[in-house]
mmCIF file of C-alpha atoms and ligand atoms in Angstrom:
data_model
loop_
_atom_site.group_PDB
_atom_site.id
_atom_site.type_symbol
_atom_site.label_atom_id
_atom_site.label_comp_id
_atom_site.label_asym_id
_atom_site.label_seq_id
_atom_site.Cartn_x
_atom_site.Cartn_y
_atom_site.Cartn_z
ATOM 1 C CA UNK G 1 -8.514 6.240 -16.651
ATOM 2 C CA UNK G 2 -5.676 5.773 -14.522
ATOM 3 C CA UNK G 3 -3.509 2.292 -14.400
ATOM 4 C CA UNK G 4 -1.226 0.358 -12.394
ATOM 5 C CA UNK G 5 2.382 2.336 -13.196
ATOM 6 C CA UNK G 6 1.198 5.115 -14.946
ATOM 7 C CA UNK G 7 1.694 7.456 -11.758
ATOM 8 C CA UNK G 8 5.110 8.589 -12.090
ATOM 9 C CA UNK G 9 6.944 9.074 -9.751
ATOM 10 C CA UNK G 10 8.201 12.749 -10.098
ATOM 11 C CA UNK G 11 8.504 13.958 -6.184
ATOM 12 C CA UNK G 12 11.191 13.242 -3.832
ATOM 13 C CA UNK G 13 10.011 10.462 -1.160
ATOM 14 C CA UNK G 14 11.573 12.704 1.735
ATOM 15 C CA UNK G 15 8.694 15.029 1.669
ATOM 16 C CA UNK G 16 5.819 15.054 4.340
ATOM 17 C CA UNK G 17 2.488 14.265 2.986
ATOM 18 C CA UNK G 18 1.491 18.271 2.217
ATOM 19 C CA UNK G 19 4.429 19.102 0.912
ATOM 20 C CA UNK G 20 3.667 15.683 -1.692
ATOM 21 C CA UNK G 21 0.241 17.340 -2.490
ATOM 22 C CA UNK G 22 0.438 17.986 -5.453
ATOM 23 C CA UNK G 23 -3.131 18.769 -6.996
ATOM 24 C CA UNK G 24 -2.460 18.628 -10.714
ATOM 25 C CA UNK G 25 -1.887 15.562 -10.979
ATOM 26 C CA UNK G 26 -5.230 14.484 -9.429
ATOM 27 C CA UNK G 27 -7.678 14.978 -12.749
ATOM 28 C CA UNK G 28 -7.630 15.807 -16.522
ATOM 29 C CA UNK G 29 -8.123 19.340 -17.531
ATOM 30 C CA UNK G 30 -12.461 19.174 -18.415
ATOM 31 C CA UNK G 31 -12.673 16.381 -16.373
ATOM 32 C CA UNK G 32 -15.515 16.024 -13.945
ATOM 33 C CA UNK G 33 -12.607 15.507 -11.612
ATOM 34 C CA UNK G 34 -11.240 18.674 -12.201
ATOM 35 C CA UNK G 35 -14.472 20.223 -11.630
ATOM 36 C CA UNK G 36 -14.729 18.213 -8.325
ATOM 37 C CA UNK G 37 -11.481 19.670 -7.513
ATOM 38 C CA UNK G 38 -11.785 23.078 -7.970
ATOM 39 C CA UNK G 39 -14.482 22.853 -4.966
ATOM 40 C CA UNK G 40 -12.041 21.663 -2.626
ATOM 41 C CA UNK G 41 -10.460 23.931 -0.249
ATOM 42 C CA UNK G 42 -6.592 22.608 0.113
ATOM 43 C CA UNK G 43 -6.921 24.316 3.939
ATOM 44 C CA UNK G 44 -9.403 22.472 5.349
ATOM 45 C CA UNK G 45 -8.513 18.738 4.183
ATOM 46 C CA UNK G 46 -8.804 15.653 6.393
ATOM 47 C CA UNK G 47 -5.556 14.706 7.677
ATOM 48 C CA UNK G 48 -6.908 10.813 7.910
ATOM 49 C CA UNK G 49 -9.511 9.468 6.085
ATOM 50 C CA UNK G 50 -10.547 5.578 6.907
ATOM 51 C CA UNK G 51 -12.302 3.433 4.527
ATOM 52 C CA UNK G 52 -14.474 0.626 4.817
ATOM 53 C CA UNK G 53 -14.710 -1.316 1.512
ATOM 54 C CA UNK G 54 -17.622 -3.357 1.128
ATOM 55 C CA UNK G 55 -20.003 -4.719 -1.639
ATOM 56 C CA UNK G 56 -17.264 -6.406 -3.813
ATOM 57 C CA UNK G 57 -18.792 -9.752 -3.433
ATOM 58 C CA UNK G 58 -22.484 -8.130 -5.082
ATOM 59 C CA UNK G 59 -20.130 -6.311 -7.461
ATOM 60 C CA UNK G 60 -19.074 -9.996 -9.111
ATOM 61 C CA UNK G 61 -22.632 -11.413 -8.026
ATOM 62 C CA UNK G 62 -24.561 -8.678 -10.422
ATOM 63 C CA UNK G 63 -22.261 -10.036 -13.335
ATOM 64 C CA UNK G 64 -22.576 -13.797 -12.768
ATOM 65 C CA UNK G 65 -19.010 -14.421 -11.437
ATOM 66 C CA UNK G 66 -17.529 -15.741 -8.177
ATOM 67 C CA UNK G 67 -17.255 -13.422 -5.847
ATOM 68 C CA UNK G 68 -13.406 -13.080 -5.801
ATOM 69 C CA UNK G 69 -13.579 -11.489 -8.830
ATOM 70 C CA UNK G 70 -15.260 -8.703 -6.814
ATOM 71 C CA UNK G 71 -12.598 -8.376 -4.754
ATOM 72 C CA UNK G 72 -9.758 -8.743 -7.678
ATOM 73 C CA UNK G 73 -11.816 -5.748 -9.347
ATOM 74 C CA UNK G 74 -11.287 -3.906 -6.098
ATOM 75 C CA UNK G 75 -7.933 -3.574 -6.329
ATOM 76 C CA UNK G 76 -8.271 -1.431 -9.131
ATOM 77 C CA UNK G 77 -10.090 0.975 -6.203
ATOM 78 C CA UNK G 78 -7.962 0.654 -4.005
ATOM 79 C CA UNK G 79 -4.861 1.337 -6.084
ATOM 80 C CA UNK G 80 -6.791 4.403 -7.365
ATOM 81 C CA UNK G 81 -7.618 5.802 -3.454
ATOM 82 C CA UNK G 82 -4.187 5.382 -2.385
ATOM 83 C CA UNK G 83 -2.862 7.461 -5.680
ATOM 84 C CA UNK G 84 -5.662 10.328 -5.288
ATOM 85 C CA UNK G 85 -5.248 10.329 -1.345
ATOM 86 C CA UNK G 86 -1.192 10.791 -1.477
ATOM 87 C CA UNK G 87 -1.368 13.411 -4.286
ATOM 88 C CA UNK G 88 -4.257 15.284 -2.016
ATOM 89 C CA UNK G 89 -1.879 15.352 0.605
ATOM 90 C CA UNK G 90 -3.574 13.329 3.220
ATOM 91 C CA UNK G 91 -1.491 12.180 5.840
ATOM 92 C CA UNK G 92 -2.768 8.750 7.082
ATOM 93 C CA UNK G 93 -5.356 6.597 4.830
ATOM 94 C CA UNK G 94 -6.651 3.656 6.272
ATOM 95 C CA UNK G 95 -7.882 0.578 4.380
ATOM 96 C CA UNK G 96 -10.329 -2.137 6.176
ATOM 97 C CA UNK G 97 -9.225 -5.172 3.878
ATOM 98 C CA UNK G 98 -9.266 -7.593 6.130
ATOM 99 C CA UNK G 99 -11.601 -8.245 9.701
ATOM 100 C CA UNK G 100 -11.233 -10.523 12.482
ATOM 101 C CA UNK G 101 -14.811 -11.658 11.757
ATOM 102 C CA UNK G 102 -13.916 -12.071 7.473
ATOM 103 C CA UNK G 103 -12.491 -15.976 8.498
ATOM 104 C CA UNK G 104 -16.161 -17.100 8.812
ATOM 105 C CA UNK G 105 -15.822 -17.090 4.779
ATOM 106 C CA UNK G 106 -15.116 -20.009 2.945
ATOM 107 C CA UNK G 107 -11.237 -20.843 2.702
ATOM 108 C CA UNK G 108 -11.130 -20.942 -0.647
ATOM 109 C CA UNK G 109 -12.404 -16.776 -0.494
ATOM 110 C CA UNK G 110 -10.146 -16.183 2.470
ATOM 111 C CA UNK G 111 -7.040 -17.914 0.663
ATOM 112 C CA UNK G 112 -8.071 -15.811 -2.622
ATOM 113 C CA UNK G 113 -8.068 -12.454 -0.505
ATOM 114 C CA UNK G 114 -4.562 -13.052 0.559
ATOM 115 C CA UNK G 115 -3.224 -14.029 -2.387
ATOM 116 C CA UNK G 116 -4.485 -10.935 -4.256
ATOM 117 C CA UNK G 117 -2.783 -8.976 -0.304
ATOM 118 C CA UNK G 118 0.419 -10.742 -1.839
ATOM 119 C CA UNK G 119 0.072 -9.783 -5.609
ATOM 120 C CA UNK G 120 -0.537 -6.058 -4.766
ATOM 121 C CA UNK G 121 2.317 -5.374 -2.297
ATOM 122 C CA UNK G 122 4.311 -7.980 -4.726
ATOM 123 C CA UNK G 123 3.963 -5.493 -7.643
ATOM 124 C CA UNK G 124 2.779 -2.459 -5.909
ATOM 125 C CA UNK G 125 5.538 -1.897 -3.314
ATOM 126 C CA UNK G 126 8.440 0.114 -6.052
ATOM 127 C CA UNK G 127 5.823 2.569 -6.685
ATOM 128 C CA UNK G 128 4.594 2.680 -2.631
ATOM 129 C CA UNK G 129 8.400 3.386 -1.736
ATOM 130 C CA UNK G 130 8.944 5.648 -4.981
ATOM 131 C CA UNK G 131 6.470 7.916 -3.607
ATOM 132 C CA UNK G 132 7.503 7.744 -0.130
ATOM 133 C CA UNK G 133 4.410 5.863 1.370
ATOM 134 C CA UNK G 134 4.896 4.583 4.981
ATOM 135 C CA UNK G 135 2.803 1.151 5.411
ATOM 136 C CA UNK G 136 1.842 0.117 8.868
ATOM 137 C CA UNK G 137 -0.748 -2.502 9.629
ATOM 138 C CA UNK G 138 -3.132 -2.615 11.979
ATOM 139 C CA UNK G 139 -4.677 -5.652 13.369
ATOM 140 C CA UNK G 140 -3.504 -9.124 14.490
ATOM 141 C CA UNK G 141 -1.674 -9.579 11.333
ATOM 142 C CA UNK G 142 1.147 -11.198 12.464
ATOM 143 C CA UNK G 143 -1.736 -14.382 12.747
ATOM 144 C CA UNK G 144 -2.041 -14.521 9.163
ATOM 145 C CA UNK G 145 -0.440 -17.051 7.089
ATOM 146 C CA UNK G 146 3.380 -17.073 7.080
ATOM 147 C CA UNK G 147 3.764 -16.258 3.765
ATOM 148 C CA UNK G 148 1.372 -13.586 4.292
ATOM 149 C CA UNK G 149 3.399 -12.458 7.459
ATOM 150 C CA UNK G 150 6.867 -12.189 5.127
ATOM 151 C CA UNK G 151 5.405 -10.299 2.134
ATOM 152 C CA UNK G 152 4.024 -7.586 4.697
ATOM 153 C CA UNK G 153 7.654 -7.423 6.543
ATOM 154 C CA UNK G 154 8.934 -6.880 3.458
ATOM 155 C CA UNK G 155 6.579 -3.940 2.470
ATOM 156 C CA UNK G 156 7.223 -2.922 5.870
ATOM 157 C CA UNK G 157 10.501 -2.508 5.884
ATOM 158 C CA UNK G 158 11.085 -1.399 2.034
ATOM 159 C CA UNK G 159 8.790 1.716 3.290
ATOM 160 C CA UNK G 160 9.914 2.337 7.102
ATOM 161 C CA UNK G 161 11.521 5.366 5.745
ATOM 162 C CA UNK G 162 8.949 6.864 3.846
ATOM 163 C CA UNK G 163 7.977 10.426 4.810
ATOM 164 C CA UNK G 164 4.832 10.562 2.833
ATOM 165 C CA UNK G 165 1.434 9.623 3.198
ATOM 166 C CA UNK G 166 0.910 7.066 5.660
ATOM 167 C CA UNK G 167 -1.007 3.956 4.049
ATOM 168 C CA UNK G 168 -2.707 1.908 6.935
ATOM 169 C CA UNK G 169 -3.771 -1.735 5.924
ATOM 170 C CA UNK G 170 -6.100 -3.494 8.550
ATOM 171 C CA UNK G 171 -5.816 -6.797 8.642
ATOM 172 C CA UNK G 172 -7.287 -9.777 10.819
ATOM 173 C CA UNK G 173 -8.495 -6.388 12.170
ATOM 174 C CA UNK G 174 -11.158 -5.789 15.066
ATOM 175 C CA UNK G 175 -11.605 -3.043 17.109
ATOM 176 C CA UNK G 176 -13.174 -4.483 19.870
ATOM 177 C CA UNK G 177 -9.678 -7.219 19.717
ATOM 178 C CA UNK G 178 -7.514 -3.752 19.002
ATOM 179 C CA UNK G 179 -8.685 -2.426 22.362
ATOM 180 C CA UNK G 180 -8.566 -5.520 24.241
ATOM 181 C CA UNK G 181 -4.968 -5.617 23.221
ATOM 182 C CA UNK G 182 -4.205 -2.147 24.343
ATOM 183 C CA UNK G 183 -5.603 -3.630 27.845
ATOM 184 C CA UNK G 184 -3.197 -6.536 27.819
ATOM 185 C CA UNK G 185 0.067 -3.945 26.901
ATOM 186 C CA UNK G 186 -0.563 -1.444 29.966
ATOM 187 C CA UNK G 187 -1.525 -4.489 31.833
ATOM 188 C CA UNK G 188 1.669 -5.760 31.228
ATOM 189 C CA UNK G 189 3.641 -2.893 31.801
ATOM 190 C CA UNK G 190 2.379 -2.443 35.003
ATOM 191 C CA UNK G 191 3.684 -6.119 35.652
ATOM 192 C CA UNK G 192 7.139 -4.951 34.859
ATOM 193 C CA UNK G 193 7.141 -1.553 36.967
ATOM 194 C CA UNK G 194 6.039 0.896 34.546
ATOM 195 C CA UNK G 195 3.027 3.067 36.217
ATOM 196 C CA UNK G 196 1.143 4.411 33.657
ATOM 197 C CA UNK G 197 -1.808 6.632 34.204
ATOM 198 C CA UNK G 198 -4.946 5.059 32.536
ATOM 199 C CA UNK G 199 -6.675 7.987 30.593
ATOM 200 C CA UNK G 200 -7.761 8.574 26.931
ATOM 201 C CA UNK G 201 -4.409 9.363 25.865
ATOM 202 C CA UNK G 202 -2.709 6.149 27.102
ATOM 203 C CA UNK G 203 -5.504 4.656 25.564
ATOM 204 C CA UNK G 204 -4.501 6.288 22.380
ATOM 205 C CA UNK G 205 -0.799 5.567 22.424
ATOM 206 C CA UNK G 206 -1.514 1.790 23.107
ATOM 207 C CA UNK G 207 -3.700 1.359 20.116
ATOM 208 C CA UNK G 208 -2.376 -0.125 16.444
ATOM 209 C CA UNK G 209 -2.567 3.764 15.333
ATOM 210 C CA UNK G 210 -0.282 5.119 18.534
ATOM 211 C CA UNK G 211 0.519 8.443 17.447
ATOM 212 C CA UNK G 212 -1.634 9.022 14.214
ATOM 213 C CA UNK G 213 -4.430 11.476 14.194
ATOM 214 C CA UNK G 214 -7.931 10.471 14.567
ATOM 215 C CA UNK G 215 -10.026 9.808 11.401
ATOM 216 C CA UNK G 216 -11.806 13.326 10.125
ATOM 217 C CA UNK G 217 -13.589 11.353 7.836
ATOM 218 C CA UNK G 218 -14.798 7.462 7.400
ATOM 219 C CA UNK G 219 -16.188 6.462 4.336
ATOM 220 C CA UNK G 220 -18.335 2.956 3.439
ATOM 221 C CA UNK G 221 -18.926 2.068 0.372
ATOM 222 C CA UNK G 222 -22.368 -0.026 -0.690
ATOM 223 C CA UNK G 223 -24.943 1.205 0.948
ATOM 224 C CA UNK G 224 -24.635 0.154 4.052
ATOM 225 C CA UNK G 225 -25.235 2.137 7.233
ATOM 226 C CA UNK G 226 -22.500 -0.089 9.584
ATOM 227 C CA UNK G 227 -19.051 1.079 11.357
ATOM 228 C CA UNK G 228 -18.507 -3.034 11.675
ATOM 229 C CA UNK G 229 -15.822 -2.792 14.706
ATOM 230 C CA UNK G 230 -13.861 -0.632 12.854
ATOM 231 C CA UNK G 231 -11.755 1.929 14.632
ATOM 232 C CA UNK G 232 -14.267 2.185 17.077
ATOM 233 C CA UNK G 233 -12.030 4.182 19.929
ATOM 234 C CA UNK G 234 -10.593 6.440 16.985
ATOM 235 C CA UNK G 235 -13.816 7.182 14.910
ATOM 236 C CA UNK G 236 -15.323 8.683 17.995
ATOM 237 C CA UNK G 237 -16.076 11.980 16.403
ATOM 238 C CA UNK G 238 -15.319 11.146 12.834
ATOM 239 C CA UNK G 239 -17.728 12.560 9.783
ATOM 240 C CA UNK G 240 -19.048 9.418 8.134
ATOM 241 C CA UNK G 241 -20.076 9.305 4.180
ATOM 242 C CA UNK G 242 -22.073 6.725 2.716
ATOM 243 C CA UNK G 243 -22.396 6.099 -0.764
ATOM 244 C CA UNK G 244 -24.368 3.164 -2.835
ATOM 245 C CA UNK G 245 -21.594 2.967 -4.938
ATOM 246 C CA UNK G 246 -19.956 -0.929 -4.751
ATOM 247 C CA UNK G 247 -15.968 -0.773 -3.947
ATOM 248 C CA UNK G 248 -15.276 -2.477 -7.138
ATOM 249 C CA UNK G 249 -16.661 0.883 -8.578
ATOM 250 C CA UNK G 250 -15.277 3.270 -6.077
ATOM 251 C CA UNK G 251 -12.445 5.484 -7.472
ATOM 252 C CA UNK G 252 -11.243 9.118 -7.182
ATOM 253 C CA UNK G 253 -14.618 10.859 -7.658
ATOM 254 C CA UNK G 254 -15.793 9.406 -5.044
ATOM 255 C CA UNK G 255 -13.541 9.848 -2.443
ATOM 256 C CA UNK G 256 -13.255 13.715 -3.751
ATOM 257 C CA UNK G 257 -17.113 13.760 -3.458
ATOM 258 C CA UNK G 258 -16.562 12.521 0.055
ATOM 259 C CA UNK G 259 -14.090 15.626 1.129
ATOM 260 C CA UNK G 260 -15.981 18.159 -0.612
ATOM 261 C CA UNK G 261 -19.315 17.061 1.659
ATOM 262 C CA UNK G 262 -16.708 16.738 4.324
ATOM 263 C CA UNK G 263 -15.543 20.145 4.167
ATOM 264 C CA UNK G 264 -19.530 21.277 3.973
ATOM 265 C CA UNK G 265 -19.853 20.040 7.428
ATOM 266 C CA UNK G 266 -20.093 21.849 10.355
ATOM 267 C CA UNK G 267 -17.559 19.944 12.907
ATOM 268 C CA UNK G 268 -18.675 20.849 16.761
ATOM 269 C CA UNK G 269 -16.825 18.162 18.886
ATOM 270 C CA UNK G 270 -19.749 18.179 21.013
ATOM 271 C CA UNK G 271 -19.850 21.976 21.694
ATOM 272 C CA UNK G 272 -21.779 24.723 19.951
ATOM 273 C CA UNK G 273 -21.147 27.042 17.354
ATOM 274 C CA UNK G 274 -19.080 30.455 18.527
ATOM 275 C CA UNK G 275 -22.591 32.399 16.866
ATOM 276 C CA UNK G 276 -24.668 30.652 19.247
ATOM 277 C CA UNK G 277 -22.420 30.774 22.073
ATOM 278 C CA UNK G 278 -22.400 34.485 21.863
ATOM 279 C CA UNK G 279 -25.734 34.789 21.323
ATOM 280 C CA UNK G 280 -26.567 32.930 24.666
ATOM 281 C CA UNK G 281 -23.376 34.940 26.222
ATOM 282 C CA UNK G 282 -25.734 38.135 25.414
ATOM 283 C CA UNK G 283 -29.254 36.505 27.066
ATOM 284 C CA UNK G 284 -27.412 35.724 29.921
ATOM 285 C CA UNK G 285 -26.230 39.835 30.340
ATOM 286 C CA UNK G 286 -29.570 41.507 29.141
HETATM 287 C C1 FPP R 1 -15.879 -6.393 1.388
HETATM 288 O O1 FPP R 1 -16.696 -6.814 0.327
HETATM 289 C C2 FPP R 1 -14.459 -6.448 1.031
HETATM 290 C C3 FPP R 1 -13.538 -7.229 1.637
HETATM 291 C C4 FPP R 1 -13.866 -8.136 2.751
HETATM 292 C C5 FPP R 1 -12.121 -7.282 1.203
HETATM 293 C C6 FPP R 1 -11.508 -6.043 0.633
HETATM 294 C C7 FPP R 1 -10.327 -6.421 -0.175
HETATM 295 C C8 FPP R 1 -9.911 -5.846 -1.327
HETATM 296 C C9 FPP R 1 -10.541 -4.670 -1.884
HETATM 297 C C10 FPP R 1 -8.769 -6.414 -2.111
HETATM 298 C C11 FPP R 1 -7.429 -6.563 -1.462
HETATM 299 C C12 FPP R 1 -6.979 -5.422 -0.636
HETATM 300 C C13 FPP R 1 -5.792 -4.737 -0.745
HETATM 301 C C14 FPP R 1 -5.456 -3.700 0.276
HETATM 302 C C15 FPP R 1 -4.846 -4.913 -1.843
HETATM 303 P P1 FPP R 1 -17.713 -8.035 0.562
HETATM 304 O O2 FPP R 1 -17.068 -9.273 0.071
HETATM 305 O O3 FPP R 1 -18.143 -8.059 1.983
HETATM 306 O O4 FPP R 1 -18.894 -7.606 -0.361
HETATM 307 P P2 FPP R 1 -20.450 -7.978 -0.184
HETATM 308 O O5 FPP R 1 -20.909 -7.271 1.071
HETATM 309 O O6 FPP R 1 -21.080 -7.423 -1.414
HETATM 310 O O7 FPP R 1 -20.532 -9.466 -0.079
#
């Protein structure tokens, strides 16, 4: 098993994200990793892959603690996604660690949440920049508590230049709120003179994720069958994998096991498959 500062960081942070891929490093030789591996094809990888993390708080429930603990355990996860996901090559990975609808919880879980958001980027953020990691974060995070607000500048910043993998955090994160604020920008630039035409790819460039590809792939974790306002303008055609496995549990098996049924998929975009398109083509001439 894999822990905090054990990945070294042996590639130059001024590569782009496939040119960081670097698949040995992902599993032990014999590992069921490696086997997991080998049926990946490096061609046909998603270039973002959005998780929803869920099921820490019956994580810590199922062993008699509080449920922070579940989410203190899910760091471990998440620090083990964002490793496999960079040396895979993805390009954008997107975390859901935080919702708009997550302050219903009691303070003392929302206060523990952001103090383990502080802890992680406090110790994380050499490593992050060491292997060139761009954080952005999507959401109303600037609403968050002002300590909150300066650690994430500071990650921010520290990884502006980063020309790898591009780590997306969502926090105070909704995307019915994300779209709502995309209204209020090209509302507002109309009020200053700027006529811009309102189509799907305005829409696009005035989300949190202007400029980012769509999610391939969106994963949940714990068994349940939700997309919980997440992404909902950008996960319009997205594969999504389930598994019953609780995000404390989650690591790089998993989210390998996700790309490999992934790249089993048969990806239409609403149109059909060139065979059958043919095979009509020919109907129509007999
Ligand atoms: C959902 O589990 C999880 C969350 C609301 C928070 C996710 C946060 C982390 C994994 C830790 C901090 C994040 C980073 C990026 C360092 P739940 O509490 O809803 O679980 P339940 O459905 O079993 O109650």
């Amino acid at each position: 098993a894999r822990r905090a500062g054990t990945w070294a960081a042996d590639r130059c942070a001024r590569l782009l994200p496939h040119e960081m891929a670097d698949f040995s490093k992902v599993a032990r030789a014999g590992s069921p990793e490696e086997r997991l591996l080998r049926r990946l094809d490096r061609t046909r990888m998603p270039r973002h892959v959005a998780i929803i993390m869920d099921g820490n708080g019956r994580w810590a429930k199922g062993r008699g603690l509080p449920r922070v603990e579940g989410h203190r355990a899910g760091v471990a996860a998440v620090r083990d996604v964002i490793e496999v996901a960079a040396q895979l090559g993805i390009e954008v990975l997107t975390l859901y660690a935080f919702s708009v609808e997550n302050w219903k919880r009691p303070r003392y879980e929302v206060w523990a949440l952001m103090n383990l958001l502080k802890d992680y980027l406090r110790r994380e953020l050499p490593q992050l920049v060491d292997h060139g990691i761009r954080l952005q974060l999507v959401g109303r995070w600037r609403e968050l508590d002002p300590s909150v607000v300066a650690q994430l500048e500071k990650a921010l910043e520290a990884t502006a230049d980063g020309r790898g993998m591009q780590l997306n955090i969502a926090l105070n994160y909704s995307g019915r709120c994300e779209i709502v604020d995309a209204c209020r920008d090209i509302v507002a630039d109309w009020a200053g003179g700027e006529r811009v035409e309102i189509d799907e790819e305005t829409i696009g460039r005035y989300l949190y994720t202007s400029g980012q590809p769509d999610p391939d792939l969106l994963i949940r974790s714990s068994g349940e069958q939700r997309v919980s306002n997440f992404l909902l303008w950008q996960i319009a055609y997205a594969e999504i994998w389930m598994t019953d496995t609780l995000w404390p549990d989650f690591r790089r098996r998993h989210f390998m096991e996700a790309i490999v049924d992934f790249q089993a998929r048969n990806r239409r975009f609403g149109a059909v498959p060139a065979a059958d398109e043919e095979s009509a083509a020919d109907r129509g001439s007999a």
